[in-house]
PDB file of C-alpha atoms in Angstrom:
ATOM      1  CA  UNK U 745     -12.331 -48.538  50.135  1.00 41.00           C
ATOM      2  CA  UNK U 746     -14.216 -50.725  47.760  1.00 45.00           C
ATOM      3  CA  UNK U 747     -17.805 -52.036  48.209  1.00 48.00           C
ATOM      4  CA  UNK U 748     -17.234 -55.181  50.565  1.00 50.00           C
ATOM      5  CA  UNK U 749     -20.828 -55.729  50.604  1.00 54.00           C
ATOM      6  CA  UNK U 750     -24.296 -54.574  49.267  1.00 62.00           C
ATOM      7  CA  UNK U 751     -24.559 -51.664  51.719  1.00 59.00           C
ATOM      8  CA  UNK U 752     -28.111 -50.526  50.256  1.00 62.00           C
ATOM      9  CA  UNK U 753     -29.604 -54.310  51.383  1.00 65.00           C
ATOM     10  CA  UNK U 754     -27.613 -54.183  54.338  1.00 64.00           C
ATOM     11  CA  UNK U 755     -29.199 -51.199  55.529  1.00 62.00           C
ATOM     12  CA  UNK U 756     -32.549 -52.460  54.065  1.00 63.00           C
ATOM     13  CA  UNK U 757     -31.960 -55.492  56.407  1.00 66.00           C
ATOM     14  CA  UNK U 758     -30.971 -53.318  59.068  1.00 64.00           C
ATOM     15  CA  UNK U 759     -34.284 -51.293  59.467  1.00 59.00           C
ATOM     16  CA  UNK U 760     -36.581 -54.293  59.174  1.00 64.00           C
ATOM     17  CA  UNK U 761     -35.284 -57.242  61.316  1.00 66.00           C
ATOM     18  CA  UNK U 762     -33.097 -55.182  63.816  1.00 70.00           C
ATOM     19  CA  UNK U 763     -33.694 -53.446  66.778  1.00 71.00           C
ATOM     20  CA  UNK U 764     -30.225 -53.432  68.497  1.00 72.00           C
ATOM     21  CA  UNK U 765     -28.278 -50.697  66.204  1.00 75.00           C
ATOM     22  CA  UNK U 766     -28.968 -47.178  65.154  1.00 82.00           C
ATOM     23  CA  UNK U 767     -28.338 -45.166  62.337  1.00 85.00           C
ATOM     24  CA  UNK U 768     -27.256 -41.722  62.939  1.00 92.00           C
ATOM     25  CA  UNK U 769     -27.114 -38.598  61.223  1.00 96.00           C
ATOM     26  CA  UNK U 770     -23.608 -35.746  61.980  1.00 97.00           C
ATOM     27  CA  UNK U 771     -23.551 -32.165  60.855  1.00 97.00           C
ATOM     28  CA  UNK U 772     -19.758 -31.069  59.984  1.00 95.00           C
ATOM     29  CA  UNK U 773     -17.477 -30.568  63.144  1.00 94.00           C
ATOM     30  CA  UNK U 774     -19.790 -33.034  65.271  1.00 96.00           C
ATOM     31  CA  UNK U 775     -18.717 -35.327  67.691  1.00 94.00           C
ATOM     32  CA  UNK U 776     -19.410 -38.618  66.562  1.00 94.00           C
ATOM     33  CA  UNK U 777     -18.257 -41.022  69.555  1.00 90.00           C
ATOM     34  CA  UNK U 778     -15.303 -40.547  71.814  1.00 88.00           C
ATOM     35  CA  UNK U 779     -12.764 -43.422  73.019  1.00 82.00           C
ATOM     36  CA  UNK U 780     -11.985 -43.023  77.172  1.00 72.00           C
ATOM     37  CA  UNK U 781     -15.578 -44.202  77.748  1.00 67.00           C
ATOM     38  CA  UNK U 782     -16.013 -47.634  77.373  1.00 66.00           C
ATOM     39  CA  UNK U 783     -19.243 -47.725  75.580  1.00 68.00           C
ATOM     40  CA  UNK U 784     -19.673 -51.170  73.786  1.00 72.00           C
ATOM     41  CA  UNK U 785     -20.014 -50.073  70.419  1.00 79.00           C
ATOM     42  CA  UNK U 786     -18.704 -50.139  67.090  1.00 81.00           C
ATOM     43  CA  UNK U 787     -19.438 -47.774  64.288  1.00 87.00           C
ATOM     44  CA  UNK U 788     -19.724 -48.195  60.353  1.00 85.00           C
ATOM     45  CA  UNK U 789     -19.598 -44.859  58.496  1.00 89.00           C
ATOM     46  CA  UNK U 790     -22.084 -45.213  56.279  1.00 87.00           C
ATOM     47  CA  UNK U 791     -21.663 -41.507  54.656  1.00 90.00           C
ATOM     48  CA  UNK U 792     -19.268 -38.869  54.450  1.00 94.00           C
ATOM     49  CA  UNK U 793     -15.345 -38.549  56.222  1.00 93.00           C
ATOM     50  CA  UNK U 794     -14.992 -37.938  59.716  1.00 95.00           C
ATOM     51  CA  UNK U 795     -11.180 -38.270  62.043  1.00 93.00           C
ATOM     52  CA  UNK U 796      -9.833 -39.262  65.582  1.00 91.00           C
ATOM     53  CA  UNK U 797      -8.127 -36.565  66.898  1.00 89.00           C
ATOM     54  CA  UNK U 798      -6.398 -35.612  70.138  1.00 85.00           C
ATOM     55  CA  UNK U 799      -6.131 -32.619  72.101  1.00 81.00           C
ATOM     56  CA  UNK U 800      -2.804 -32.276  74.514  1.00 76.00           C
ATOM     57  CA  UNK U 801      -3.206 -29.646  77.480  1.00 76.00           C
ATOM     58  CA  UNK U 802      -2.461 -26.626  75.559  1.00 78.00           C
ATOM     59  CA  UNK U 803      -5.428 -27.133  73.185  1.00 77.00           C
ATOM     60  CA  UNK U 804      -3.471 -28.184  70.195  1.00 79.00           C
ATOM     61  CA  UNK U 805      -5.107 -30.736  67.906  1.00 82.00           C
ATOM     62  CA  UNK U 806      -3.424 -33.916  66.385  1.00 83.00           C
ATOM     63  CA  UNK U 807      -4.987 -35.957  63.807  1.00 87.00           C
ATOM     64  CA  UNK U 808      -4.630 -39.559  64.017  1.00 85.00           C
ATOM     65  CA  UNK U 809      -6.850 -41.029  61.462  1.00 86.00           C
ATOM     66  CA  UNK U 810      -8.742 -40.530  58.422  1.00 88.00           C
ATOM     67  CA  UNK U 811     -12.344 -42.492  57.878  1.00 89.00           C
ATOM     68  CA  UNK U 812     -13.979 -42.965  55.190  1.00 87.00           C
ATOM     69  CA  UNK U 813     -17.495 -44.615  53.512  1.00 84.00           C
ATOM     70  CA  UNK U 814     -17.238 -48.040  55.004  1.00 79.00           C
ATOM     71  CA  UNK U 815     -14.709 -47.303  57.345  1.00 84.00           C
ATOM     72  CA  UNK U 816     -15.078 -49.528  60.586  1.00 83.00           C
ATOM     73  CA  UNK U 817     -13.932 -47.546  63.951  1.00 87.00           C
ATOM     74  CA  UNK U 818     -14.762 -47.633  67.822  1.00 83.00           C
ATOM     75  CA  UNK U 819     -12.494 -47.892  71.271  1.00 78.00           C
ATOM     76  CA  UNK U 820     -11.918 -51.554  70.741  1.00 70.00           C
ATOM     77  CA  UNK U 821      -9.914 -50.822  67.686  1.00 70.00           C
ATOM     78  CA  UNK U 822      -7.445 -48.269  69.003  1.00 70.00           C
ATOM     79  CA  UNK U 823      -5.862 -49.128  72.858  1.00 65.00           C
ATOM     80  CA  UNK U 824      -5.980 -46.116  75.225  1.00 60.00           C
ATOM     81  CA  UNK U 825      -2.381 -45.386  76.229  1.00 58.00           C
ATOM     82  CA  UNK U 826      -3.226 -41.538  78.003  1.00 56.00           C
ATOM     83  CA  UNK U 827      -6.132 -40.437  79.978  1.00 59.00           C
ATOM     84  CA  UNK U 828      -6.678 -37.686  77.601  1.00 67.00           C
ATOM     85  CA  UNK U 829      -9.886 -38.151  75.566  1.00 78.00           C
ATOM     86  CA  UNK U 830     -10.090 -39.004  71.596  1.00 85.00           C
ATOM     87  CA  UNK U 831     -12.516 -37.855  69.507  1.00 90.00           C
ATOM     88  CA  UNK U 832     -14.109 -38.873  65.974  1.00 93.00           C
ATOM     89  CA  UNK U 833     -15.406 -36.019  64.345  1.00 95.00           C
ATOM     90  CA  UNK U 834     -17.398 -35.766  61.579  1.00 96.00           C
ATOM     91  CA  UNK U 835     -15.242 -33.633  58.389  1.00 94.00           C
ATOM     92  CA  UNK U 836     -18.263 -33.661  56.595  1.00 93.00           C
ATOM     93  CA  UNK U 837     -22.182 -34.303  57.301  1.00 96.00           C
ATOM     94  CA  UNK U 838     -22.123 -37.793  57.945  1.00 95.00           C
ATOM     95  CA  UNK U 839     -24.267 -40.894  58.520  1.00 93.00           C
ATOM     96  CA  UNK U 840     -22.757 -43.783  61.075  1.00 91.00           C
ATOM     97  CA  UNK U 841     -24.243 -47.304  61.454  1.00 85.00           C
ATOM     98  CA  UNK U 842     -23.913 -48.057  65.642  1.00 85.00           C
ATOM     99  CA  UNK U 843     -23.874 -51.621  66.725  1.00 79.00           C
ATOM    100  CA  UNK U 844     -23.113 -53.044  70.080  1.00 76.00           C
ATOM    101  CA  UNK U 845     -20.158 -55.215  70.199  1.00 69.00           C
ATOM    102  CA  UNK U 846     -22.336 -58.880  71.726  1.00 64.00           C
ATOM    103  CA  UNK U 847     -24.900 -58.148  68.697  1.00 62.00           C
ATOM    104  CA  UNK U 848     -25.354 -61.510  67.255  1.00 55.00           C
ATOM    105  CA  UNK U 849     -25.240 -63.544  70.769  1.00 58.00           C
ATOM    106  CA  UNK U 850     -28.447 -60.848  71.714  1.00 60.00           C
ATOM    107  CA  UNK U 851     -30.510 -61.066  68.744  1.00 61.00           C
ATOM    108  CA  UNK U 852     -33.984 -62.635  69.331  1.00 58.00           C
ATOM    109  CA  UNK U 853     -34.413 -64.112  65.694  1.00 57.00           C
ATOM    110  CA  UNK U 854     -32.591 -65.588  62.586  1.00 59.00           C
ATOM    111  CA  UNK U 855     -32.312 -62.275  61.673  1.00 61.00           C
ATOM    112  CA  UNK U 856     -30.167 -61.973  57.795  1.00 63.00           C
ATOM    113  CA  UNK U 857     -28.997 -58.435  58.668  1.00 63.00           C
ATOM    114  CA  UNK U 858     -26.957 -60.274  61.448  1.00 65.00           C
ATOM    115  CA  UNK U 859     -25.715 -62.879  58.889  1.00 66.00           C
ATOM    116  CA  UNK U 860     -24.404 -60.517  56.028  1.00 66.00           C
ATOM    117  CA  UNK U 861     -23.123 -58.540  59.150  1.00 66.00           C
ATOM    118  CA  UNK U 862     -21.117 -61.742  61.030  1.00 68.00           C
ATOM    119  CA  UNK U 863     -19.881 -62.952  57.212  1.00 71.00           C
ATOM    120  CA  UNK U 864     -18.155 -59.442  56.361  1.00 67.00           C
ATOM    121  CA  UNK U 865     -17.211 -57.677  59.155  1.00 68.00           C
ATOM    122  CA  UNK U 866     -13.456 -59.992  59.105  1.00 69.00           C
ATOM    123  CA  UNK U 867     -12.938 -57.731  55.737  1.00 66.00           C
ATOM    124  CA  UNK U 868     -14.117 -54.449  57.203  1.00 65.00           C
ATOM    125  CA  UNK U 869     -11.721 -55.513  60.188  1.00 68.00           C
ATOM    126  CA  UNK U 870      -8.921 -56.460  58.173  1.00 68.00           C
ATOM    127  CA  UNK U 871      -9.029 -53.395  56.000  1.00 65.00           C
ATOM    128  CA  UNK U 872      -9.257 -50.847  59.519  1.00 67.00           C
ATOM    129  CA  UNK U 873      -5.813 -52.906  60.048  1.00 69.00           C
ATOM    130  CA  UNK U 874      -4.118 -52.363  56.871  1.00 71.00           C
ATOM    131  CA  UNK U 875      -5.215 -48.828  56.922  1.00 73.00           C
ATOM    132  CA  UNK U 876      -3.095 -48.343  60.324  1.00 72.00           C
ATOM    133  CA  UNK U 877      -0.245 -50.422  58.755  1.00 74.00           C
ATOM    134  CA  UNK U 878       0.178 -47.645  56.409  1.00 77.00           C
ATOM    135  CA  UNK U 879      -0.048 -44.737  58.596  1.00 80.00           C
ATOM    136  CA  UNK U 880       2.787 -46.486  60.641  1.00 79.00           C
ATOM    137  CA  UNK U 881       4.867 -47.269  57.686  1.00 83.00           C
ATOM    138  CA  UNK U 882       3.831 -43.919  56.278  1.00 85.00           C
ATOM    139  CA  UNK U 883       5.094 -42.055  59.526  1.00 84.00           C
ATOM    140  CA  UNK U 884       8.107 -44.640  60.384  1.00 86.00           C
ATOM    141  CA  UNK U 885       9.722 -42.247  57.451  1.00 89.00           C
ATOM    142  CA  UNK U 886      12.408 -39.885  59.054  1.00 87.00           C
ATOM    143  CA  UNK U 887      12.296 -36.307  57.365  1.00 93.00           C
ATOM    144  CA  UNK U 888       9.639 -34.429  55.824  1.00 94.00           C
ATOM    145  CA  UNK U 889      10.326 -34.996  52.054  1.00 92.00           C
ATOM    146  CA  UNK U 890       9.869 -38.509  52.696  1.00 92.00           C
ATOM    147  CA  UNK U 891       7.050 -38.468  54.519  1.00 93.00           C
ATOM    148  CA  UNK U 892       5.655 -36.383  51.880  1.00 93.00           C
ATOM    149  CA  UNK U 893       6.438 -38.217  48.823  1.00 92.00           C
ATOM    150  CA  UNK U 894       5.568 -41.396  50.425  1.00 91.00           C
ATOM    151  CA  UNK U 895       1.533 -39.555  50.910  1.00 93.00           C
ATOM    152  CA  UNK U 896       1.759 -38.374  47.582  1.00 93.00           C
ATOM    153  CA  UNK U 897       2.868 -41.580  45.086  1.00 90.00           C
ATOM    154  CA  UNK U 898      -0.033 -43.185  47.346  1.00 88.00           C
ATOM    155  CA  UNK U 899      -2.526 -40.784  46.791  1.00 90.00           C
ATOM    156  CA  UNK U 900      -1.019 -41.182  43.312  1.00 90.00           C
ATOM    157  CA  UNK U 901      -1.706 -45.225  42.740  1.00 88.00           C
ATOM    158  CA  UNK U 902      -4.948 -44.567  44.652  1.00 85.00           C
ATOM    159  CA  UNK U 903      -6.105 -42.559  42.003  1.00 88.00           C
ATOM    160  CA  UNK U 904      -4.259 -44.290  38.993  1.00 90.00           C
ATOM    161  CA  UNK U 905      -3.205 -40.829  37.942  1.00 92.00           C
ATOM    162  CA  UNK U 906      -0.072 -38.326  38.218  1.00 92.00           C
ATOM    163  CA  UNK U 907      -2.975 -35.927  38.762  1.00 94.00           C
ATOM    164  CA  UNK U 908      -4.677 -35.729  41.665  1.00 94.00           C
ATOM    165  CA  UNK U 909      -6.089 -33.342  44.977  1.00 94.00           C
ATOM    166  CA  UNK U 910      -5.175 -34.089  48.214  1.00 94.00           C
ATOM    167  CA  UNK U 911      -8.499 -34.420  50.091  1.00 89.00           C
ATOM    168  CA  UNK U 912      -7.578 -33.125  53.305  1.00 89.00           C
ATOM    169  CA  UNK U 913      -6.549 -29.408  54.041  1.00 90.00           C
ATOM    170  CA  UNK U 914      -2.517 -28.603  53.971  1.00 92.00           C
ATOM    171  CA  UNK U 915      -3.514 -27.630  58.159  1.00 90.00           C
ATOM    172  CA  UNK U 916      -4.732 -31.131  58.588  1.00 89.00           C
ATOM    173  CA  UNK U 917      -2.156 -32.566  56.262  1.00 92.00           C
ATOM    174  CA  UNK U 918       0.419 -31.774  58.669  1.00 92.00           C
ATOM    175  CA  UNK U 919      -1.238 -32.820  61.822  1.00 88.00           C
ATOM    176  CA  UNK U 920      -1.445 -36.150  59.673  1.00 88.00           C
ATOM    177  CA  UNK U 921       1.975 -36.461  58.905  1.00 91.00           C
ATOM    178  CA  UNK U 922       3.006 -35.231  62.599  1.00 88.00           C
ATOM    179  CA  UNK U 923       5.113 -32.185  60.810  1.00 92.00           C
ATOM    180  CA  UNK U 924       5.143 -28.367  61.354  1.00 92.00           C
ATOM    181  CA  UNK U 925       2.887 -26.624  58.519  1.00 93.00           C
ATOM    182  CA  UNK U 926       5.602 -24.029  57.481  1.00 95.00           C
ATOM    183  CA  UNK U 927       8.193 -26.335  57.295  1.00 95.00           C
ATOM    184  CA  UNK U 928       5.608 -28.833  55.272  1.00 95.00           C
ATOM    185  CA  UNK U 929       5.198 -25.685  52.832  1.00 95.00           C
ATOM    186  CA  UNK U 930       8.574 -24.867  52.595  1.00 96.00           C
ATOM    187  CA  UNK U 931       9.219 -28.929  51.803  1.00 95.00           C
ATOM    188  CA  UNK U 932       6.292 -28.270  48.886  1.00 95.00           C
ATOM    189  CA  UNK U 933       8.438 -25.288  47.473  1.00 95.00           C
ATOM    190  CA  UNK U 934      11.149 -27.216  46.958  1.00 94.00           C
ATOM    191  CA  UNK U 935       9.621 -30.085  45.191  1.00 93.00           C
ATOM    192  CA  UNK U 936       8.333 -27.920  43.033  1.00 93.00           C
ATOM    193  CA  UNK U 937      11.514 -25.907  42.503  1.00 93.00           C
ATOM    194  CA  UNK U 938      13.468 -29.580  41.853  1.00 91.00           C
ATOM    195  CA  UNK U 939      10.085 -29.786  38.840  1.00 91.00           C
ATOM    196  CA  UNK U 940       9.189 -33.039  41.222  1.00 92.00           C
ATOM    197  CA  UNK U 941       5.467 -31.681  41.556  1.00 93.00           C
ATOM    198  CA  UNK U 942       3.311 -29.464  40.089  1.00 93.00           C
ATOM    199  CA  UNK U 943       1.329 -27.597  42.932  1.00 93.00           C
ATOM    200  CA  UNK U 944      -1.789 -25.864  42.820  1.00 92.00           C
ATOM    201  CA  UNK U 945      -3.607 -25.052  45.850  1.00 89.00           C
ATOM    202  CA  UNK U 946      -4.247 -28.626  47.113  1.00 91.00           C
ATOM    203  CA  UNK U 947      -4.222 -29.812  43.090  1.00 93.00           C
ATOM    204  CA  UNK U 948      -0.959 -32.203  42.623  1.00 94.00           C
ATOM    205  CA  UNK U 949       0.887 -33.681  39.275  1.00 94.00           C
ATOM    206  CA  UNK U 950       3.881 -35.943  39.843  1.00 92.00           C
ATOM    207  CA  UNK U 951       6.125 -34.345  37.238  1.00 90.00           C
ATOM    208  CA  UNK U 952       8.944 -36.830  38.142  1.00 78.00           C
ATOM    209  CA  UNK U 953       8.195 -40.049  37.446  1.00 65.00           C
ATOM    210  CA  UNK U 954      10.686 -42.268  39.567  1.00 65.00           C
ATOM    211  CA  UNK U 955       8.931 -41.478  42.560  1.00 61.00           C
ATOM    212  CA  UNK U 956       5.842 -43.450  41.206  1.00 51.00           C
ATOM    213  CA  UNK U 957       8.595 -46.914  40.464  1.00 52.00           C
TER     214      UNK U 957
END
């Protein structure tokens, strides 16, 4: 995501005018915030990559999204449809930004913090939206080539290069893309078999261009 805003002044702003947010530090595997509880909060990931994941009753594990640096998340963006809990947890050691929803109706003072805050959080909004646009257009794909290739010519103009590592693990990969790991690897044999990739470990080169037109 790029730089909406001058993070470093925001955060500068941050620390001397308010007193209604926190900034807080995650080791890797922490639990960042959850989603049944209502807690009135938003959260700005200031550092590192963290996901919202799901456990059903046997214990398994499905990832639902990815966050990154700047990366806007919190229960009011994601409607609770089960009374099982969701979880964001940090992938990395991260650092989140935590702000109460009512934040610029309860602040005392003219406080600029608030202002850079109120006049770019539409774009951090907007961009949490068009990152779920593409999971759903990314998962309305049918079999597990597509949904595949589809990741992978993204990951591709994301990076402006035929050349590129998929920054997830192949485990969490296929939790992503709502697939069976063997049957994702077998899919990954193939494609390289056909000479449509070039695989190594989780390095990938398009070999055949008309995916990327």
């Amino acid at each position: 995501m790029k730089k909406i805003f001058d993070l470093k002044h925001f955060i500068e702003e941050l620390n001397k005018n308010c007193a209604l947010t926190e900034i807080r530090k995650f080791k890797k595997n922490e639990i960042i915030t959850t989603y049944l509880l209502k807690r009135n909060q938003m959260c700005i990931l200031l550092k590192g990559e963290a996901y919202l994941a799901r456990y059903d009753k046997e214990g398994n594990r499905r990832i639902i999204y990815y966050f990154k640096e700047n990366d806007i998340f919190g229960e009011a963006f994601y409607k609770i449809h089960t009374n099982r809990e969701l979880f964001v947890v940090a992938k990395k050691d991260c650092e989140v930004l935590l702000l109460p929803y009512d934040i610029i109706e309860n602040c005392n003072k003219d406080c600029t913090f608030h202002i850079t805050l109120l006049k770019n959080l539409p774009d951090l909004i907007l961009h949490r939206v068009s990152e779920i646009n593409y999971r759903t257009e990314l998962l309305a794909n049918k079999s597990i080539k597509e949904k595949l290739l589809s990741y992978l010519y993204n990951l591709s103009i994301e990076n402006n290069n035929k050349t590129f590592e998929i920054p997830i693990s192949l485990s969490e990969l296929a939790d992503y893309l709502v697939i069976d790991r063997t049957a994702m690897m077998k899919q990954f044999r193939k494609l390289q078999d056909k000479k449509i990739i070039l695989k190594k470990k989780n390095k990938i080169t398009i070999i055949d261009k008309d995916i990327l037109e």
